[in-house]
Coordinates of C-alpha atoms in Angstrom, one line a residue:
Chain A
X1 CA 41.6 -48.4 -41.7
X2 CA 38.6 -46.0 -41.6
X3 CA 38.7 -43.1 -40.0
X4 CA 37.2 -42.5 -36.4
X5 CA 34.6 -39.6 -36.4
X6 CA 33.4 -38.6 -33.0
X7 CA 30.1 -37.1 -32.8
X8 CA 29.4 -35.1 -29.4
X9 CA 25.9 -35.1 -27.7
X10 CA 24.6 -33.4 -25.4
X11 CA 21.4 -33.4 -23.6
X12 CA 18.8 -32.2 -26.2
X13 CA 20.9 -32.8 -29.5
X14 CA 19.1 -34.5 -32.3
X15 CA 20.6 -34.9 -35.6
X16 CA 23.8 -37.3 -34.1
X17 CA 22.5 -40.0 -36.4
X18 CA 22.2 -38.3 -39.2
X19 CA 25.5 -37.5 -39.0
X20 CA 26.3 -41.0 -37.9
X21 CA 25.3 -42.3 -41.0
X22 CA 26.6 -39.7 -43.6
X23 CA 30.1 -40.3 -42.5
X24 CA 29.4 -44.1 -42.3
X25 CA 28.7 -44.1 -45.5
X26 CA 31.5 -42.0 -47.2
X27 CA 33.5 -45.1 -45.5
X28 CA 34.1 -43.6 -42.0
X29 CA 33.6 -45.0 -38.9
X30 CA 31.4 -42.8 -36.5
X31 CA 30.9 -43.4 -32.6
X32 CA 28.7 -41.2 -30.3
X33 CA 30.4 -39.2 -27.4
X34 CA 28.2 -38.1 -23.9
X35 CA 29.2 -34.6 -23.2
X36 CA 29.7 -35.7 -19.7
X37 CA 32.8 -37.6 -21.0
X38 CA 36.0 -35.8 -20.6
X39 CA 38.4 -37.5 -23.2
X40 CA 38.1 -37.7 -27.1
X41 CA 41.4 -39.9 -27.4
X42 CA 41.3 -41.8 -31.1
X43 CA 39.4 -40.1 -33.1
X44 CA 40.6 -38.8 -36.3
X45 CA 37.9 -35.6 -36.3
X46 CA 35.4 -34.5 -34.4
X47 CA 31.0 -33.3 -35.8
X48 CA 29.2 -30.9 -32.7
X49 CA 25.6 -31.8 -34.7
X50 CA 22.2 -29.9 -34.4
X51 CA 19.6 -29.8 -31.8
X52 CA 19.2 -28.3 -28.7
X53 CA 21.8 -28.7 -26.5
X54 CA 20.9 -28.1 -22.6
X55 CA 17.1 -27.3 -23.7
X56 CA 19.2 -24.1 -25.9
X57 CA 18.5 -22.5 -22.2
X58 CA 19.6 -19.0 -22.1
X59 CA 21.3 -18.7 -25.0
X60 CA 22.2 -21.7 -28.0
X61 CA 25.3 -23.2 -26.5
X62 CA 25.4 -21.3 -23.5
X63 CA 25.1 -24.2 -20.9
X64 CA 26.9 -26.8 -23.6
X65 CA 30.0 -24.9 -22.9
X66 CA 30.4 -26.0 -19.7
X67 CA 30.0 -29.6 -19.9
X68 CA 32.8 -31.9 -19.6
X69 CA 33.6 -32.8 -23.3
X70 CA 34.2 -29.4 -24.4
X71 CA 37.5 -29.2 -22.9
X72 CA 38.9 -32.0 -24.5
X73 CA 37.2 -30.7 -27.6
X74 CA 38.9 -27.2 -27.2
X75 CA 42.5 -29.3 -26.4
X76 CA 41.4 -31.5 -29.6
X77 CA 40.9 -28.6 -31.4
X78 CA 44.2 -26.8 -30.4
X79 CA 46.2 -30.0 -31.1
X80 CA 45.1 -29.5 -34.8
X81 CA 42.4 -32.1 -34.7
X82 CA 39.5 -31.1 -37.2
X83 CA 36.1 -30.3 -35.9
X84 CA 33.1 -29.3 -37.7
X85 CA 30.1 -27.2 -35.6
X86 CA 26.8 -27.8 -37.4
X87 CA 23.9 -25.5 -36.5
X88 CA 23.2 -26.1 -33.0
X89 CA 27.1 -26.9 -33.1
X90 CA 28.0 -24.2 -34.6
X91 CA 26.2 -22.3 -31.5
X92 CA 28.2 -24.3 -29.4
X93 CA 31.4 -23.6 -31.1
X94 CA 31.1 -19.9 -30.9
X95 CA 29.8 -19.6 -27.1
X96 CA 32.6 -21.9 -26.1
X97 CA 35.3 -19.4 -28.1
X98 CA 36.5 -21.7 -30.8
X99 CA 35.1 -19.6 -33.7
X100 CA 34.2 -15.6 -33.0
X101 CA 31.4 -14.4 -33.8
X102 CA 27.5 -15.5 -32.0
X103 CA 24.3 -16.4 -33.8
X104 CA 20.9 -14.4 -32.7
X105 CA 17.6 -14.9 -33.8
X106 CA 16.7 -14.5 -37.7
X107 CA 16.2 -11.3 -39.1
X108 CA 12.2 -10.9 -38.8
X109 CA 12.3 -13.8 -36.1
X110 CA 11.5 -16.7 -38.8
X111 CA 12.0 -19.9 -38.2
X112 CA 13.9 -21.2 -41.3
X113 CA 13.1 -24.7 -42.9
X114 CA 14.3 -24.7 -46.1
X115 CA 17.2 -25.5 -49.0
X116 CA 19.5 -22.7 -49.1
X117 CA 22.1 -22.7 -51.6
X118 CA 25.4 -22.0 -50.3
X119 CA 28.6 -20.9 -52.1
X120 CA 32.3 -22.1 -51.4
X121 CA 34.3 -19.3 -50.4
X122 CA 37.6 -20.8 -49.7
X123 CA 39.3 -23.8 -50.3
X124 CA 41.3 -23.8 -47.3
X125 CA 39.9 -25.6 -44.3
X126 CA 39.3 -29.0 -43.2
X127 CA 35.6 -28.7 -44.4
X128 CA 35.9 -27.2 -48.0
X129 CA 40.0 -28.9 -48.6
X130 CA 40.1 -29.6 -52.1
X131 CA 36.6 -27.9 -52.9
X132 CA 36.7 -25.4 -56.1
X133 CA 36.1 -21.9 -54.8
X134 CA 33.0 -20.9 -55.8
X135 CA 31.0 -24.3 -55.9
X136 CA 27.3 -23.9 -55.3
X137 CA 26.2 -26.2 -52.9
X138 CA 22.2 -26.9 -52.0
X139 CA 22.0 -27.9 -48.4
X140 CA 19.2 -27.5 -45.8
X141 CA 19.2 -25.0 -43.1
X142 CA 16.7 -25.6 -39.5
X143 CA 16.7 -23.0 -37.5
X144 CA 15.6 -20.0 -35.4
X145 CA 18.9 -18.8 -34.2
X146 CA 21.1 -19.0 -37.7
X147 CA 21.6 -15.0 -38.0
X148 CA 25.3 -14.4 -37.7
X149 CA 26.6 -11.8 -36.3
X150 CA 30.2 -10.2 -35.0
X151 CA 31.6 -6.7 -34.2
X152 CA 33.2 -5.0 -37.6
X153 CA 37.2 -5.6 -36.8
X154 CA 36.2 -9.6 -35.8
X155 CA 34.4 -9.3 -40.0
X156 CA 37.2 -7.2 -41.3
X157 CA 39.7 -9.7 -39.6
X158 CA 37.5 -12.8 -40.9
X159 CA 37.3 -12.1 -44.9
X160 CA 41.1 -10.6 -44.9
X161 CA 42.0 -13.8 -43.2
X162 CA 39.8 -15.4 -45.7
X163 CA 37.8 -17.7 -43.0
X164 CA 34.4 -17.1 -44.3
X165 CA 33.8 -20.6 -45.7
X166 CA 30.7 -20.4 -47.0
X167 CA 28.3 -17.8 -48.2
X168 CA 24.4 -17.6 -48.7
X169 CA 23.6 -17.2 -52.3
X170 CA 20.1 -15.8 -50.9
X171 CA 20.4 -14.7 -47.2
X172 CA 18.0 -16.4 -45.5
X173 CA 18.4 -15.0 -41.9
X174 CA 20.4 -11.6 -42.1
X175 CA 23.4 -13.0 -41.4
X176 CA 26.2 -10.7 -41.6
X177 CA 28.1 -10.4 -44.7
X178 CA 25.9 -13.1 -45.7
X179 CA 28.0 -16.0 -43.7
X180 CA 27.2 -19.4 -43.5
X181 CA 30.3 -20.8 -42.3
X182 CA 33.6 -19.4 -41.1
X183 CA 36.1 -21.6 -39.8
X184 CA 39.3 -20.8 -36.6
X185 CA 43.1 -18.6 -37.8
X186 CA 44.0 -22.8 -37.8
X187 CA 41.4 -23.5 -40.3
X188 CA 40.9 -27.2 -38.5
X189 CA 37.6 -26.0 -36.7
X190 CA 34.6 -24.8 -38.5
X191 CA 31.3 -24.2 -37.9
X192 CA 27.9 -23.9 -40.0
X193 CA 24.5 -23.4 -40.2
X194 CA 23.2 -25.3 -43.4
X195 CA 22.6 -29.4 -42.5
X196 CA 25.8 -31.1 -44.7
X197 CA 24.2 -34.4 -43.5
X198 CA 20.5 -33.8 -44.6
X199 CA 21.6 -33.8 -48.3
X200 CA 23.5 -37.0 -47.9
X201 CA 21.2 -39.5 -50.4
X202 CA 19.3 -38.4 -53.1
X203 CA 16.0 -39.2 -51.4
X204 CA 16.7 -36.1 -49.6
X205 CA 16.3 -34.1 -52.8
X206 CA 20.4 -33.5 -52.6
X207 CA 23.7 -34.9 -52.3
X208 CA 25.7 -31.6 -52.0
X209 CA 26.4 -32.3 -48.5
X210 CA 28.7 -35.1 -49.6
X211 CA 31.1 -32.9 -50.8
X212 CA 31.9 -31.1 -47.5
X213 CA 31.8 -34.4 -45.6
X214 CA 34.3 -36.1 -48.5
X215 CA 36.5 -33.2 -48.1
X216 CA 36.6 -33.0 -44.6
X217 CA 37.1 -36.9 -44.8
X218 CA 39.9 -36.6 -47.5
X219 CA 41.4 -33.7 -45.5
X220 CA 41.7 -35.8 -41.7
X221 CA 43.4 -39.1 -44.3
X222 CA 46.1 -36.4 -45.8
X223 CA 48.1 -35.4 -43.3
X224 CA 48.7 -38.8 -42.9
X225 CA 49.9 -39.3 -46.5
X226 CA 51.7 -36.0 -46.8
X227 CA 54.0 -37.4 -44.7
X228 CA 54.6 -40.3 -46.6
X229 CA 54.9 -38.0 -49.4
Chain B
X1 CA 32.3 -16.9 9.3
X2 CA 29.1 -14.8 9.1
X3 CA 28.2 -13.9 5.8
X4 CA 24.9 -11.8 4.6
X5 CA 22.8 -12.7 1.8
X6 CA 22.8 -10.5 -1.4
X7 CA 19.8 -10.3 -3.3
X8 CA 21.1 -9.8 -7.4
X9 CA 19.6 -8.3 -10.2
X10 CA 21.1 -9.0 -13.7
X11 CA 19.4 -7.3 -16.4
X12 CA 21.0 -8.7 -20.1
X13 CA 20.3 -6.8 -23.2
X14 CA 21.5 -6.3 -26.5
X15 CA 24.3 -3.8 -27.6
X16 CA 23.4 -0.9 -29.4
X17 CA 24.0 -1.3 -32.8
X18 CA 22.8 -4.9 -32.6
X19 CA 19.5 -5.6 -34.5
X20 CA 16.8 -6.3 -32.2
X21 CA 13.8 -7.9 -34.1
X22 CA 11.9 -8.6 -30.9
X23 CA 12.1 -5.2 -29.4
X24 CA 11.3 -4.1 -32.9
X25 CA 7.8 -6.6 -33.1
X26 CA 6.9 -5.5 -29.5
X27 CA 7.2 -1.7 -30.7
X28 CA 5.2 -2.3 -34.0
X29 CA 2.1 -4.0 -32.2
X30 CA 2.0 -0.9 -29.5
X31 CA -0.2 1.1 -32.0
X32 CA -2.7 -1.6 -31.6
X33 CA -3.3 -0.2 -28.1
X34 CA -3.8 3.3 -29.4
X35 CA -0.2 4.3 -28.0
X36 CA 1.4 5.8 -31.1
X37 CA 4.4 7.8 -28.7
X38 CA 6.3 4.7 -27.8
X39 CA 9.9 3.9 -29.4
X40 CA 13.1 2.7 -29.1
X41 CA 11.5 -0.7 -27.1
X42 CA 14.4 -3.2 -26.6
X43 CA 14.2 -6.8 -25.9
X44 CA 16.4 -7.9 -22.8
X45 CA 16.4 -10.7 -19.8
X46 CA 16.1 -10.3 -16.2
X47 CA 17.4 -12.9 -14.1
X48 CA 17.1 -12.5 -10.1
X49 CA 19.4 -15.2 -7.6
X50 CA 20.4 -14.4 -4.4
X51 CA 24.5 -14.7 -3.2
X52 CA 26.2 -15.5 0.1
X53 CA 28.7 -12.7 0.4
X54 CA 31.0 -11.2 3.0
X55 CA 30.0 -7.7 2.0
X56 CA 28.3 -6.0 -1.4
X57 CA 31.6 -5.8 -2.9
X58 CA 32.1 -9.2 -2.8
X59 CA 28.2 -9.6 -3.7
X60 CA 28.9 -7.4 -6.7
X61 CA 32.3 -8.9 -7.9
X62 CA 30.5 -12.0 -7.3
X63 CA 27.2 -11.6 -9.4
X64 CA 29.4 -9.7 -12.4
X65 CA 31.4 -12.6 -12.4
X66 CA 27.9 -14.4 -13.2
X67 CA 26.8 -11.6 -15.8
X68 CA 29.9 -11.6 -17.8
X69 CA 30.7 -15.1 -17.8
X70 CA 27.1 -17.0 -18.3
X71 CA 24.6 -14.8 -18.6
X72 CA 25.0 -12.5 -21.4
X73 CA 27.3 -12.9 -24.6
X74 CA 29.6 -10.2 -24.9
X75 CA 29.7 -10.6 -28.3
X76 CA 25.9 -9.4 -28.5
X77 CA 24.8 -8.7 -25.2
X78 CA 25.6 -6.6 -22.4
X79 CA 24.4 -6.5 -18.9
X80 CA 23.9 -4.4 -15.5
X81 CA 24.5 -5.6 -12.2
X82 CA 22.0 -4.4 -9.7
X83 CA 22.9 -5.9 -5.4
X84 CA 21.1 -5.3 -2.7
X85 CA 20.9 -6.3 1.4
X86 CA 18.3 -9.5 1.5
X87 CA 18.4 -10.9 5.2
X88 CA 20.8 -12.1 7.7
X89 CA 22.1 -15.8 8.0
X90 CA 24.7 -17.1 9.9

């Protein structure tokens, strides 16, 4: 049976069919969820994808926290349940205290449109599962507030924990410790910058995003299996 | 119950240490003006409301609750709370 992927909206999200359609076509199943719902029963994982939640008023994520669906994404989330922050989502993730750290405004306040080629730093989350460390990865990044930042013990704590997920190969936005992606202590929520589901077809001028998507696909079907196993 | 009505000041701005490009643009473009004495400009928010409190204790417990909780990211930002007597209302 294919997996269930949930993908939140909120007011002012955009790329929910995007990510829609890469999961649907690794073999997924993928339904939209209103952020005004307050249940996220069935689903096998759950994609926060880019845009503008709430207008991005005040701060990226600041107002998405509070909506309705983020509790049962934080009780999803502490139940084990995967969920993967993208851009926008990541934003989200932070503000609402599932991954440290916050993203300000790019270094030199650029807006970034580009490929960035990101690097796999570990192998252990439900985004990167069964990904060789070290895999260099060309993905898309979209976005003014991508510049990752956190206080020195939350970065210390992050790369001795080793839950920085991905790296820029070129930093882009003066992220910290050039991060891309760092992911909970649970490894089973991560968030990112870079666009997984914009290099999903080769008309897109990538398919690197795949790889993240399979293994975060491969990594909700193994539990299941292990215990088989 | 009789309450007064607080007028709130929140001012939200980033921590020191934390890189402030705007602040940083704003400063740069001050020479333009023939002002070359200006420095350390810092990019914040301001945000006025108004609160229905029993006293400006509970005004200022009220409006901190506010700052620290929406209005500025303590991971980045920090913020001052500033209350003062509006006008009566029953």
């Amino acid at each position: 049976m294919a997996l269930r992927i949930g993908v939140v909206i909120f007011p002012g999200t955009n790329c929910e069919h995007d990510a829609m359609l890469a999961v649907q076509r690794l073999g997924a199943s993928a339904e939209l969820v209103w952020h005004g719902d307050g249940s996220v029963a069935g689903f096998d994982a759950l994609i926060l994808p880019g845009g503008f939640a709430h207008g991005d008023y005040l701060r990226p994520g600041a107002i998405a926290r509070f909506s309705p669906v983020m509790e049962a994404v934080t009780r999803f989330a502490a139940e084990g349940g995967p969920v993967v922050g993208i851009c926008n989502g990541f934003q989200v993730l932070t503000e609402a205290g599932l991954l440290p750290g916050a993203l300000q405004k790019n270094r030199g306040l650029r807006f970034l449109c580009t490929t960035t080629t990101v690097r796999v730093e570990t192998d252990r989350s439900v985004l990167t599962s069964g990904v060789p460390i070290g895999t260099e990865l060309r993905i898309p990044i979209n976005h003014f507030e991508g510049n990752y930042t956190c206080d020195p013990d939350t970065l210390a704590m992050l790369r001795a924990e080793d839950r920085v997920v991905l790296r820029y190969v070129e930093n882009p936005n003066g992220s910290i410790d050039d991060i891309a992606g760092v992911c909970n202590a649970a490894r089973n929520v991560v968030g990112l910058m870079p666009h997984p589901e914009r290099a999903s077809d080769p008309l897109l001028g990538s398919v690197d995003g795949t790889v993240l998507l399979t293994a975060l696909l491969t990594s909700v079907a193994t539990p299941a299996t292990a215990t088989v196993a | 119950m009789a309450s007064e009505l607080f007028s709130v000041l929140v001012e939200v701005r980033l921590r020191q240490g934390i890189a402030d490009p705007q602040g940083a643009t704003i400063e740069r473009a001050l020479p333009a003006l023939g002002l070359t004495g200006v420095t350390g400009v810092r990019a914040g928010k301001a945000f006025r409301f108004d609160i229905a409190a029993a006293d400006d204790a509970d005004a200022l417990a009220q409006a901190t609750v506010v700052a620290d909780r929406l209005l500025a990211n303590p991971v980045i930002e920090e913020s001052s709370v500033t209350v003062s007597p509006a006008k009566q209302v029953v």
